[in-house]
Short mmCIF file of C-alpha atoms and ligand atoms in Angstrom, two decimals:
data_model
loop_
_atom_site.label_atom_id
_atom_site.label_comp_id
_atom_site.label_asym_id
_atom_site.label_seq_id
_atom_site.Cartn_x
_atom_site.Cartn_y
_atom_site.Cartn_z
CA MET A 1 -0.20 0.18 -0.33
CA GLU A 2 1.43 3.40 -1.25
CA ARG A 3 2.12 5.62 1.81
CA TRP A 4 2.00 9.43 1.71
CA VAL A 5 3.28 11.62 4.57
CA GLU A 6 1.09 14.96 4.79
CA GLU A 7 2.67 18.35 5.97
CA THR A 8 0.08 20.15 8.17
CA LEU A 9 2.01 23.66 9.27
CA HIS A 10 -0.43 25.57 7.04
CA ARG A 11 -4.37 26.31 7.61
CA GLY A 12 -5.61 26.25 4.13
CA PHE A 13 -2.28 24.85 2.34
CA ARG A 14 -1.12 20.88 2.68
CA VAL A 15 1.64 18.89 0.88
CA ARG A 16 2.33 15.23 0.45
CA LEU A 17 5.09 13.31 0.26
CA LYS A 18 5.24 9.87 -1.17
CA ALA A 19 7.10 7.38 1.58
CA ASP A 20 8.82 5.27 -0.34
CA ARG A 21 10.60 3.52 2.29
CA VAL A 22 10.13 4.81 6.13
CA LEU A 23 13.18 4.31 8.27
CA PHE A 24 11.77 5.84 11.48
CA ASP A 25 8.33 6.90 12.71
CA SER A 26 7.84 7.34 16.45
CA GLU A 27 7.68 9.81 19.25
CA THR A 28 11.00 11.14 20.68
CA GLU A 29 11.07 12.76 23.98
CA HIS A 30 9.65 15.92 22.68
CA GLN A 31 8.18 15.47 19.18
CA ARG A 32 6.94 13.29 16.71
CA LEU A 33 9.51 12.24 14.02
CA ILE A 34 9.70 10.41 11.36
CA ILE A 35 12.63 9.63 8.66
CA PHE A 36 11.56 8.29 5.04
CA GLU A 37 13.14 7.93 1.55
CA ASN A 38 11.30 10.13 -1.18
CA ALA A 39 11.82 9.99 -4.84
CA ASP A 40 12.32 13.60 -5.24
CA PHE A 41 13.76 14.99 -2.26
CA GLY A 42 15.99 12.11 -0.81
CA ARG A 43 16.14 11.05 2.75
CA VAL A 44 13.45 13.27 4.67
CA MET A 45 13.13 14.22 8.25
CA MET A 46 9.67 15.63 9.84
CA LEU A 47 9.12 16.94 12.72
CA ASP A 48 5.44 17.15 14.10
CA GLY A 49 4.34 17.02 10.80
CA ILE A 50 6.69 19.60 9.44
CA VAL A 51 9.42 18.97 6.83
CA GLN A 52 12.98 19.67 8.66
CA VAL A 53 15.50 18.74 6.45
CA THR A 54 16.17 16.53 3.22
CA THR A 55 19.28 15.46 1.69
CA LYS A 56 18.94 16.63 -1.75
CA ASP A 57 17.86 20.69 -0.75
CA GLU A 58 19.49 20.83 2.68
CA PHE A 59 22.51 22.52 1.46
CA VAL A 60 20.65 25.82 0.61
CA TYR A 61 19.33 26.33 4.12
CA HIS A 62 22.32 25.43 5.80
CA GLU A 63 24.96 27.19 3.89
CA MET A 64 22.55 30.51 4.20
CA MET A 65 22.27 29.94 8.00
CA ALA A 66 25.97 30.16 8.70
CA HIS A 67 27.72 31.29 5.74
CA VAL A 68 25.84 35.01 5.66
CA PRO A 69 26.15 35.62 9.41
CA LEU A 70 29.52 34.28 9.58
CA PHE A 71 31.29 36.30 6.62
CA ALA A 72 29.28 39.24 7.59
CA HIS A 73 30.86 39.01 11.10
CA GLY A 74 34.04 38.49 9.45
CA ARG A 75 36.44 37.60 12.48
CA ALA A 76 33.93 35.18 14.69
CA LYS A 77 35.72 33.06 17.28
CA LYS A 78 32.71 31.48 19.12
CA ALA A 79 29.42 30.77 17.41
CA LEU A 80 26.29 29.29 19.28
CA ILE A 81 23.67 27.17 17.60
CA VAL A 82 20.05 27.18 19.19
CA GLY A 83 18.78 23.81 17.77
CA GLY A 84 20.17 22.59 14.84
CA GLY A 85 20.12 18.77 15.91
CA ASP A 86 20.37 17.60 12.27
CA GLY A 87 24.31 19.13 12.25
CA GLY A 88 23.65 20.55 8.91
CA VAL A 89 24.58 24.31 10.31
CA LEU A 90 27.22 23.14 12.22
CA ARG A 91 28.91 21.18 9.20
CA GLU A 92 28.80 24.42 7.50
CA ALA A 93 30.03 26.98 10.47
CA LEU A 94 32.88 24.59 10.66
CA LYS A 95 34.28 25.12 7.37
CA HIS A 96 35.33 28.71 8.80
CA PRO A 97 39.07 28.11 10.16
CA GLU A 98 38.43 31.17 12.88
CA LEU A 99 36.19 29.96 14.45
CA GLU A 100 37.75 28.46 17.61
CA GLN A 101 34.54 26.91 19.17
CA VAL A 102 30.77 26.16 18.10
CA THR A 103 28.15 25.48 20.79
CA LEU A 104 25.10 23.39 19.55
CA CYS A 105 22.42 23.91 22.05
CA GLU A 106 19.35 20.90 21.24
CA ILE A 107 16.34 20.40 23.36
CA ASP A 108 15.68 16.63 21.83
CA HIS A 109 18.96 14.05 21.85
CA GLY A 110 16.65 11.95 20.01
CA VAL A 111 17.10 14.28 16.85
CA ILE A 112 20.97 13.98 17.20
CA ASP A 113 21.04 10.64 17.58
CA LEU A 114 18.57 9.62 14.39
CA CYS A 115 20.10 12.10 12.57
CA ARG A 116 24.06 10.86 13.14
CA GLN A 117 22.39 7.35 12.36
CA HIS A 118 20.07 8.20 9.09
CA PHE A 119 21.55 11.76 7.87
CA PRO A 120 25.40 10.92 8.23
CA GLU A 121 26.24 13.03 5.36
CA VAL A 122 24.49 16.15 6.35
CA SER A 123 26.65 16.39 9.92
CA ALA A 124 29.44 14.79 7.87
CA GLY A 125 31.62 14.19 11.14
CA ALA A 126 30.54 17.82 12.47
CA TYR A 127 29.39 16.17 15.71
CA ASP A 128 33.03 14.99 16.52
CA ASP A 129 34.95 17.96 15.41
CA PRO A 130 37.21 19.26 18.50
CA ARG A 131 35.91 22.57 18.19
CA THR A 132 32.38 21.12 18.70
CA ARG A 133 30.39 21.37 21.98
CA ILE A 134 26.97 19.76 22.11
CA VAL A 135 24.78 20.75 25.25
CA ILE A 136 21.36 19.06 25.50
CA ALA A 137 19.06 21.84 26.86
CA ASP A 138 15.96 24.08 26.17
CA GLY A 139 17.52 26.81 24.00
CA THR A 140 15.90 29.28 26.44
CA LYS A 141 17.34 28.04 29.48
CA PHE A 142 20.77 27.85 28.25
CA VAL A 143 20.84 31.86 27.06
CA ALA A 144 19.05 32.81 29.99
CA GLU A 145 21.77 31.12 32.05
CA THR A 146 25.20 30.78 30.53
CA ASP A 147 27.70 33.13 31.27
CA GLU A 148 29.67 32.77 27.83
CA ARG A 149 29.73 35.19 25.02
CA PHE A 150 29.08 34.57 21.64
CA ASP A 151 30.29 36.67 18.36
CA VAL A 152 27.37 34.95 16.20
CA ILE A 153 24.16 33.28 17.34
CA MET A 154 22.56 31.18 14.72
CA VAL A 155 19.01 29.88 15.83
CA ASP A 156 18.03 26.91 13.76
CA SER A 157 14.93 25.88 15.31
CA THR A 158 11.54 24.23 14.13
CA ASP A 159 8.40 26.44 13.74
CA PRO A 160 6.82 28.00 16.86
CA ILE A 161 4.93 24.95 17.46
CA GLY A 162 5.61 22.79 20.43
CA PRO A 163 9.24 23.24 21.91
CA GLY A 164 10.04 25.54 19.51
CA ALA A 165 7.43 28.37 20.11
CA VAL A 166 9.29 29.59 23.31
CA LEU A 167 12.66 30.46 20.29
CA PHE A 168 10.11 33.09 18.94
CA THR A 169 9.76 35.15 21.92
CA ARG A 170 10.76 38.73 23.28
CA GLU A 171 12.43 37.07 26.53
CA PHE A 172 14.43 34.32 24.29
CA TYR A 173 15.73 37.46 22.16
CA THR A 174 16.70 39.46 24.93
CA ASP A 175 18.52 36.60 26.89
CA CYS A 176 20.28 35.83 22.99
CA ARG A 177 21.17 39.70 23.08
CA ARG A 178 22.84 38.93 26.84
CA CYS A 179 24.96 36.49 25.32
CA LEU A 180 26.47 38.51 22.18
CA LYS A 181 29.49 40.23 22.57
CA ARG A 182 30.04 43.95 21.49
CA GLY A 183 28.89 43.85 17.34
CA GLY A 184 27.62 40.25 17.66
CA LEU A 185 25.06 39.25 15.42
CA LEU A 186 21.73 36.94 15.97
CA VAL A 187 19.96 35.19 13.04
CA THR A 188 17.23 33.07 13.37
CA GLN A 189 15.10 31.01 11.39
CA ASN A 190 11.83 33.11 10.48
CA GLY A 191 9.78 30.86 8.22
CA LEU A 192 8.01 31.55 5.21
CA PRO A 193 6.86 35.41 4.87
CA PHE A 194 4.31 34.67 1.76
CA LEU A 195 2.51 32.18 4.73
CA GLN A 196 3.94 33.15 7.85
CA ALA A 197 4.35 37.19 7.46
CA ALA A 198 2.96 37.52 11.68
CA GLU A 199 5.81 35.34 12.57
CA LEU A 200 8.76 37.27 10.89
CA GLN A 201 6.99 40.64 11.56
CA GLN A 202 7.00 39.94 15.65
CA SER A 203 10.34 38.58 15.41
CA VAL A 204 11.74 41.71 13.29
CA SER A 205 9.49 44.25 15.78
CA TYR A 206 11.36 42.72 18.58
CA PHE A 207 14.98 42.92 17.06
CA ARG A 208 13.93 46.57 16.69
CA GLY A 209 13.34 47.25 20.52
CA LEU A 210 16.59 45.45 21.47
CA PHE A 211 19.33 46.16 18.84
CA GLY A 212 20.54 48.89 16.61
CA ASP A 213 19.57 47.36 13.44
CA ALA A 214 17.01 44.46 12.75
CA SER A 215 16.14 43.14 9.28
CA ALA A 216 16.19 39.66 7.40
CA TYR A 217 17.48 38.04 4.27
CA LEU A 218 16.18 35.38 2.13
CA ALA A 219 16.84 32.02 0.45
CA ASN A 220 15.00 29.38 -1.67
CA THR A 221 14.77 25.85 0.08
CA PRO A 222 12.47 24.09 -2.36
CA SER A 223 11.29 21.44 0.55
CA TYR A 224 10.17 24.90 2.36
CA PHE A 225 7.35 24.58 0.30
CA GLY A 226 5.55 28.16 -0.05
CA GLY A 227 8.05 30.75 -1.73
CA PRO A 228 11.14 31.96 0.00
CA MET A 229 12.53 31.47 3.33
CA SER A 230 13.29 34.24 5.61
CA PHE A 231 16.09 34.31 8.21
CA GLY A 232 15.95 37.30 10.53
CA TRP A 233 18.75 39.81 11.48
CA ALA A 234 19.88 41.62 14.32
CA THR A 235 22.87 43.21 16.00
CA ASP A 236 24.01 46.62 16.73
CA ASN A 237 26.35 47.00 13.81
CA ALA A 238 24.68 47.82 10.93
CA LYS A 239 27.81 47.92 8.56
CA LEU A 240 27.52 44.04 8.80
CA ARG A 241 24.55 44.04 6.39
CA HIS A 242 26.08 46.36 4.10
CA HIS A 243 29.49 44.68 2.91
CA ARG A 244 30.15 45.60 -0.17
CA ARG A 245 30.94 41.71 -2.84
CA LYS A 246 34.46 42.06 -2.70
CA LYS A 247 34.87 42.37 0.66
CA ILE A 248 32.70 38.84 1.32
CA GLU A 249 34.90 37.63 -1.71
CA ARG A 250 38.16 38.34 -0.14
CA ARG A 251 36.98 36.60 3.46
CA HIS A 252 35.63 33.64 1.39
CA ASP A 253 39.51 33.64 -0.22
CA LYS A 254 40.66 33.91 3.20
CA ALA A 255 38.80 31.30 4.43
CA GLY A 256 40.03 28.61 1.94
CA ALA A 257 37.41 29.62 -0.85
CA PHE A 258 35.74 26.16 0.07
CA PRO A 259 33.12 25.14 -2.26
CA THR A 260 29.49 25.85 -1.76
CA ARG A 261 26.22 24.99 -3.96
CA TYR A 262 24.03 27.78 -3.17
CA TRP A 263 25.99 30.37 -1.07
CA ARG A 264 28.49 32.98 -2.69
CA PRO A 265 29.16 35.95 -2.40
CA ASP A 266 26.93 37.80 -4.71
CA VAL A 267 24.33 35.48 -3.53
CA HIS A 268 24.84 36.53 -0.38
CA ILE A 269 24.55 40.38 -0.99
CA ALA A 270 21.32 39.85 -3.01
CA ALA A 271 19.42 38.25 -0.30
CA PHE A 272 19.19 41.41 1.45
CA ALA A 273 17.32 42.77 -1.45
CA LEU A 274 14.07 42.41 -0.02
CA PRO A 275 10.52 42.54 -2.35
CA PRO A 276 8.24 45.06 -1.25
CA TYR A 277 6.00 42.60 0.74
CA VAL A 278 8.52 41.43 2.54
CA ARG A 279 10.31 44.63 3.34
CA GLU A 280 6.82 46.26 4.86
CA LEU A 281 6.81 43.24 7.16
CA VAL A 282 10.62 43.96 8.13
CA GLU A 283 10.30 47.45 8.42
CA GLY A 284 7.38 47.92 10.26
N1 LIG B 1 16.00 23.73 9.55
C1 LIG B 1 14.84 23.38 10.13
C2 LIG B 1 14.00 24.48 9.91
O1 LIG B 1 13.79 25.68 9.26
O2 LIG B 1 12.52 24.14 10.31
C3 LIG B 1 15.14 23.17 11.51
C4 LIG B 1 15.88 21.86 11.71
S1 LIG B 1 16.36 21.57 13.09
C5 LIG B 1 16.56 19.84 13.19
C6 LIG B 1 15.57 22.15 14.55
C7 LIG B 1 15.56 21.39 15.77
O3 LIG B 1 15.15 22.69 16.66
C8 LIG B 1 15.02 20.47 16.30
O4 LIG B 1 16.07 19.38 16.09
C9 LIG B 1 14.15 20.72 17.58
O5 LIG B 1 14.17 19.59 18.48
C10 LIG B 1 14.82 21.83 18.22
N2 LIG B 1 14.36 22.47 19.07
C11 LIG B 1 12.80 23.09 19.20
N3 LIG B 1 12.80 23.84 20.19
C12 LIG B 1 13.80 23.65 21.14
C13 LIG B 1 14.42 24.48 22.08
N4 LIG B 1 13.25 25.01 22.61
N5 LIG B 1 15.54 24.71 22.41
C14 LIG B 1 16.32 24.14 21.75
N6 LIG B 1 16.30 23.24 20.66
C15 LIG B 1 14.84 23.09 20.33
#
């Protein structure tokens, strides 16, 4: 019997993916997790009925969540990833030779264990890198209590449903600000502006009350159905969003010009060119 798995994120819009082979389908401590093979997207993981990662297009989101903030910052030594249990953002972040330590704070160790097993190419050994530190905790608790300070914080969270809802609050962003070094940068997974407009608008309005510069950038991840994906942007250093392509190119060269499949200096710059329907959400 054919099995189709439905994504249940949006009110009036559903997508079904054919599960050619189901590799895991059960509850973890925090979420419902399913992993299956699909002809068009490769191996797919869904949490609570929402696509998180697919082996065929994960490079888009992971490269843009890591390289845009890290190259914009330009001299990050310590980074924090909140969520990110599939290891993809961690993999990309560790391509930056200047980074001395990356802390990954994930609430659900079940996600890390199952992704190690079923998505080894996504983390590609990043979990075992000597610069990696894994903390199993709620991200809100970690940023509220840690006395560490970070140059860049990347919030690679689920949507504001279930355990991820707290990662879209003013309290969480306030504590992220507390954990940033001077001139540090916060970027956040912020949904699809076309279908989740209120989510992006609210997050950026919180950023505006906390940081000198607040905005967003975009990237098209095919398996996040519904138009471009947005990444929230918050920092006190307004220059970070206005670098010229040449500067980003030089920084990529200095980092060894590692190969990429989506991010590149001109794509980086273009990602901040927001169409009016997104700009009005971000500019308030
Ligand atoms: N890129 C994906 C997306 O855009 O939907 C997100 C992928 S990543 C797997 C999301 C991770 O956030 C999950 O592993 C989930 O367990 C984690 N997460 C959710 N709520 C969390 C919380 N409060 N603290 C830390 N991690 C959390």
